[in-house]
């Protein structure tokens, strides 16, 4: 196919190409809206991404505002594998993401041109003579979703989320703090798992909701309201304490995905985090890796 619409976290992402056949990875398959002609007429598109062959030069005078090397983490140790991974460039109101694809064969590269006030984005991919491509190959998938969250005033965060008997709980922390462990414990207790690593938090007419993002093969769209947020870490016993005001917002911000090269981005994220923490209670949670933490949360918060 050469066109599709993805619906991720209620972001409706239209992708179209005259140069390539589009073949998203398995993790996206259940996020594709099935009837493309009708889908283009239903509701509004969040963004329209046009995909082309090649990678044009950056415009003269473009400034690099953010740079990320390729880092692998093994047993808690971070190793820089390649200093040239992806970077953000700015030229007037236009932004550019320049990236390579470290998990792909060959020397594939891409350049995404976009802006905060336009729904039409342009993606150029040098595919090393491939005719069929994944238009959101890593790291483009996370980068596109992150900048959509910035534009919409939402929050992209390292967190696991569950829904247990109608209550939505988000457990936030950096790598190693227990997000996957927490998801596994709640799954055994019969909860619906929203995700175990990366969530998008959005304010809706019904209040704040959390949405999964396509990380694993064959994922399906899942979302839930948010009744409580927990900043987690492993501990010898279960301890739960309420965080208020700036303490809650700063604890949440520490686990948000963020590219802080722009005052506008920083201000927007701070405003979103403050608004979330004013409506949804935030707790610091140290926990033992057993079901006793579930009993404590259910007992104390219901």
Coordinates of C-alpha atoms in Angstrom, one line a residue:
X1 CA 0.0 0.0 0.0
X2 CA 1.1 3.6 -0.6
X3 CA -1.2 5.3 1.9
X4 CA -2.5 4.6 5.4
X5 CA -3.9 6.2 8.5
X6 CA -2.6 5.3 12.0
X7 CA -4.6 6.1 15.1
X8 CA -2.2 6.2 18.1
X9 CA -3.3 7.9 21.3
X10 CA -6.1 9.5 19.3
X11 CA -3.5 11.1 17.0
X12 CA -4.7 10.4 13.5
X13 CA -1.6 10.2 11.4
X14 CA -2.0 10.0 7.6
X15 CA 1.0 8.7 5.7
X16 CA 1.2 8.7 1.9
X17 CA 3.9 8.1 -0.7
X18 CA 4.1 8.1 -4.5
X19 CA 7.7 6.8 -4.3
X20 CA 7.4 3.8 -1.9
X21 CA 5.2 1.0 -0.8
X22 CA 4.5 1.5 2.9
X23 CA 4.9 -1.6 5.1
X24 CA 4.8 -0.7 8.8
X25 CA 6.2 -3.1 11.3
X26 CA 4.0 -5.6 13.1
X27 CA 3.7 -3.3 16.2
X28 CA 1.7 -0.8 14.1
X29 CA -0.7 -3.2 12.4
X30 CA -3.6 -3.0 14.9
X31 CA -3.3 0.8 14.9
X32 CA -4.1 1.2 11.2
X33 CA -7.6 2.4 10.4
X34 CA -9.0 -0.2 8.0
X35 CA -10.9 1.8 5.5
X36 CA -8.5 4.5 4.2
X37 CA -10.9 6.5 1.9
X38 CA -13.6 6.7 4.6
X39 CA -11.0 7.4 7.3
X40 CA -9.8 10.5 5.5
X41 CA -13.3 12.0 5.8
X42 CA -14.0 11.0 9.4
X43 CA -13.0 13.5 12.0
X44 CA -9.8 15.6 11.6
X45 CA -6.4 14.4 10.8
X46 CA -3.7 15.3 13.4
X47 CA -0.9 15.3 10.8
X48 CA -0.5 14.5 7.1
X49 CA 3.0 13.0 6.4
X50 CA 4.1 12.8 2.8
X51 CA 7.0 10.4 2.1
X52 CA 9.5 10.9 -0.7
X53 CA 12.7 9.2 -1.9
X54 CA 16.1 10.8 -1.0
X55 CA 17.4 13.1 1.7
X56 CA 17.8 16.7 0.6
X57 CA 20.4 19.0 2.2
X58 CA 19.4 21.1 5.2
X59 CA 18.7 24.7 4.2
X60 CA 21.5 27.2 4.5
X61 CA 21.6 28.7 8.0
X62 CA 19.8 25.8 9.7
X63 CA 20.9 25.5 13.4
X64 CA 21.3 22.2 15.3
X65 CA 19.3 22.7 18.5
X66 CA 19.3 19.1 19.8
X67 CA 21.6 16.1 19.3
X68 CA 21.3 12.5 20.4
X69 CA 23.9 9.8 20.1
X70 CA 23.0 6.1 19.7
X71 CA 23.4 4.6 23.2
X72 CA 22.9 0.9 24.2
X73 CA 22.1 0.0 27.8
X74 CA 23.1 -3.4 29.1
X75 CA 22.7 -4.4 32.8
X76 CA 22.4 -0.7 33.7
X77 CA 25.5 0.3 31.8
X78 CA 25.2 2.8 29.0
X79 CA 27.6 2.6 26.0
X80 CA 27.7 5.1 23.2
X81 CA 27.7 3.1 19.9
X82 CA 27.5 6.0 17.4
X83 CA 27.7 9.7 18.0
X84 CA 25.6 10.4 14.9
X85 CA 22.1 9.1 15.5
X86 CA 19.4 11.8 15.3
X87 CA 19.4 15.5 15.7
X88 CA 16.9 18.4 15.6
X89 CA 17.6 21.4 13.3
X90 CA 15.8 24.8 13.2
X91 CA 15.5 27.2 10.3
X92 CA 13.0 30.1 10.9
X93 CA 9.7 28.4 11.7
X94 CA 10.7 25.1 10.1
X95 CA 12.1 22.1 12.1
X96 CA 14.0 19.2 10.7
X97 CA 14.7 15.8 12.2
X98 CA 17.8 14.2 10.7
X99 CA 18.3 10.6 11.5
X100 CA 19.9 7.3 10.7
X101 CA 18.4 3.8 11.4
X102 CA 20.8 1.8 13.6
X103 CA 18.7 -1.3 13.6
X104 CA 18.4 -1.4 9.8
X105 CA 20.8 -2.9 7.3
X106 CA 22.8 -0.5 5.1
X107 CA 23.2 3.2 5.5
X108 CA 19.6 4.3 5.4
X109 CA 19.0 7.9 6.4
X110 CA 16.0 10.2 6.7
X111 CA 15.0 13.9 7.0
X112 CA 11.7 15.0 8.4
X113 CA 10.5 18.6 7.8
X114 CA 7.7 19.9 10.0
X115 CA 6.6 22.9 12.0
X116 CA 4.5 23.4 15.1
X117 CA 1.7 25.2 13.2
X118 CA 1.3 23.0 10.1
X119 CA -0.4 19.6 9.7
X120 CA 1.5 18.8 6.6
X121 CA 4.9 17.2 7.2
X122 CA 7.4 16.0 4.7
X123 CA 9.5 12.9 5.2
X124 CA 12.5 12.1 2.9
X125 CA 14.0 8.6 3.2
X126 CA 17.1 7.3 1.4
X127 CA 16.3 3.6 1.5
X128 CA 19.4 2.2 -0.2
X129 CA 17.3 1.1 -3.2
X130 CA 14.5 -0.5 -1.2
X131 CA 11.1 -0.2 -2.8
X132 CA 9.1 -1.1 0.4
X133 CA 9.7 0.8 3.6
X134 CA 8.5 1.2 7.2
X135 CA 7.8 5.0 7.3
X136 CA 8.0 5.0 11.1
X137 CA 11.1 2.9 11.6
X138 CA 12.9 3.4 14.9
X139 CA 13.7 6.1 16.0
X140 CA 11.1 8.0 13.8
X141 CA 8.2 6.4 15.5
X142 CA 9.0 7.8 19.0
X143 CA 10.1 11.2 17.5
X144 CA 6.9 11.7 15.5
X145 CA 4.8 10.8 18.6
X146 CA 6.9 13.0 20.9
X147 CA 6.5 16.1 18.7
X148 CA 2.8 15.5 18.3
X149 CA 2.5 15.4 22.1
X150 CA 4.4 18.7 22.2
X151 CA 2.1 20.3 19.7
X152 CA -1.0 19.1 21.4
X153 CA 0.1 20.0 24.9
X154 CA 0.2 16.3 26.0
X155 CA 2.8 14.3 28.0
X156 CA 4.9 11.5 26.8
X157 CA 6.3 9.6 29.8
X158 CA 8.3 6.6 30.9
X159 CA 5.5 4.8 32.8
X160 CA 3.5 1.6 33.0
X161 CA -0.3 1.9 33.2
X162 CA -3.0 -0.5 34.4
X163 CA -6.8 -0.5 34.8
X164 CA -8.0 -2.5 37.8
X165 CA -11.7 -2.8 38.3
X166 CA -12.4 0.5 36.6
X167 CA -9.5 2.4 38.3
X168 CA -6.6 3.6 36.3
X169 CA -3.1 3.7 37.8
X170 CA 0.1 5.0 36.2
X171 CA 3.5 4.0 37.6
X172 CA 6.3 6.2 36.5
X173 CA 10.1 5.8 36.7
X174 CA 13.2 5.6 34.7
X175 CA 14.8 2.3 33.6
X176 CA 15.2 -0.2 36.5
X177 CA 12.7 1.4 38.9
X178 CA 10.1 -1.3 38.5
X179 CA 7.6 -0.4 35.7
X180 CA 7.7 -3.9 34.1
X181 CA 7.6 -5.6 37.5
X182 CA 4.6 -3.5 38.5
X183 CA 2.8 -4.4 35.3
X184 CA 3.4 -8.1 35.8
X185 CA 2.1 -8.0 39.3
X186 CA -1.1 -6.2 38.3
X187 CA -1.6 -8.6 35.3
X188 CA -1.6 -11.5 37.7
X189 CA -4.3 -9.7 39.7
X190 CA -6.5 -9.5 36.6
X191 CA -5.9 -5.9 35.6
X192 CA -5.8 -4.7 32.0
X193 CA -2.3 -3.6 31.1
X194 CA -2.2 -0.3 29.2
X195 CA 1.5 -0.5 28.7
X196 CA 4.7 -1.4 30.6
X197 CA 7.1 1.3 29.4
X198 CA 5.8 4.3 27.5
X199 CA 2.5 6.2 27.8
X200 CA 1.0 9.3 26.3
X201 CA -1.1 11.2 28.8
X202 CA -3.8 13.5 27.4
X203 CA -6.5 15.7 28.8
X204 CA -9.9 14.9 27.3
X205 CA -13.5 16.0 27.9
X206 CA -13.8 13.1 30.4
X207 CA -10.6 14.0 32.2
X208 CA -7.0 12.8 31.9
X209 CA -6.5 9.5 30.0
X210 CA -3.4 7.4 29.3
X211 CA -2.8 5.7 26.0
X212 CA -0.3 3.0 25.0
X213 CA 2.1 3.4 22.1
X214 CA 3.3 0.7 19.6
X215 CA 6.5 -0.8 21.1
X216 CA 5.9 -4.5 20.9
X217 CA 4.6 -6.7 18.1
X218 CA 0.9 -7.2 17.7
X219 CA 0.0 -4.6 20.3
X220 CA -3.6 -3.3 20.2
X221 CA -4.8 0.3 21.1
X222 CA -5.6 0.5 24.8
X223 CA -6.5 3.5 27.0
X224 CA -7.8 4.2 30.4
X225 CA -8.7 7.1 32.7
X226 CA -6.1 8.0 35.3
X227 CA -7.2 7.9 39.0
X228 CA -3.7 8.0 40.6
X229 CA -0.1 8.4 39.5
X230 CA 2.8 6.8 41.4
X231 CA 6.5 7.7 41.2
X232 CA 8.0 4.3 41.9
X233 CA 11.2 2.6 43.1
X234 CA 12.0 -0.8 44.5
X235 CA 12.2 -1.1 48.3
X236 CA 12.2 -3.5 51.3
X237 CA 8.7 -2.6 52.3
X238 CA 5.7 -0.8 50.8
X239 CA 5.6 2.9 51.6
X240 CA 3.1 5.3 50.0
X241 CA 3.1 9.1 50.5
X242 CA 1.2 11.9 48.8
X243 CA 3.1 14.5 46.8
X244 CA 1.7 17.9 46.5
X245 CA 2.1 21.0 44.3
X246 CA 5.6 21.6 42.9
X247 CA 6.9 18.5 44.5
X248 CA 4.5 16.4 42.5
X249 CA 5.0 18.2 39.2
X250 CA 8.8 18.0 39.5
X251 CA 8.8 14.3 40.3
X252 CA 6.6 13.7 37.3
X253 CA 8.7 15.9 35.0
X254 CA 11.8 13.9 35.9
X255 CA 10.3 10.9 34.0
X256 CA 8.8 12.7 31.1
X257 CA 10.3 12.4 27.6
X258 CA 11.5 15.8 26.7
X259 CA 13.8 17.7 24.3
X260 CA 14.5 20.9 26.2
X261 CA 16.0 23.1 23.5
X262 CA 13.0 25.5 23.4
X263 CA 11.5 27.7 26.0
X264 CA 8.2 27.1 24.4
X265 CA 8.5 23.4 24.8
X266 CA 9.7 23.7 28.4
X267 CA 6.9 26.0 29.3
X268 CA 4.2 23.9 27.6
X269 CA 5.4 20.7 29.4
X270 CA 5.5 22.4 32.8
X271 CA 2.0 23.8 32.2
X272 CA 0.7 20.3 31.2
X273 CA 2.4 18.6 34.2
X274 CA 1.1 21.2 36.6
X275 CA -2.4 20.8 35.3
X276 CA -2.3 17.0 35.5
X277 CA -1.0 17.1 39.1
X278 CA -3.7 19.5 40.1
X279 CA -6.4 17.1 39.0
X280 CA -4.8 13.6 39.6
X281 CA -3.2 12.7 42.9
X282 CA 0.5 11.8 42.8
X283 CA 2.2 9.5 45.2
X284 CA 5.8 8.4 45.9
X285 CA 5.8 4.6 46.1
X286 CA 8.5 2.3 47.3
X287 CA 7.4 -1.3 46.9
X288 CA 8.3 -4.9 47.4
X289 CA 8.0 -7.0 44.2
X290 CA 5.0 -9.0 45.4
X291 CA 1.2 -8.6 45.4
X292 CA 1.2 -6.9 48.8
X293 CA 1.7 -3.6 47.0
X294 CA -1.6 -4.1 45.1
X295 CA -3.4 -4.9 48.3
X296 CA -2.1 -1.7 49.9
X297 CA -2.9 0.6 47.0
X298 CA -6.5 -0.9 46.7
X299 CA -7.0 -0.7 50.4
X300 CA -5.7 2.9 50.9
X301 CA -7.0 4.5 47.7
X302 CA -10.5 3.0 47.3

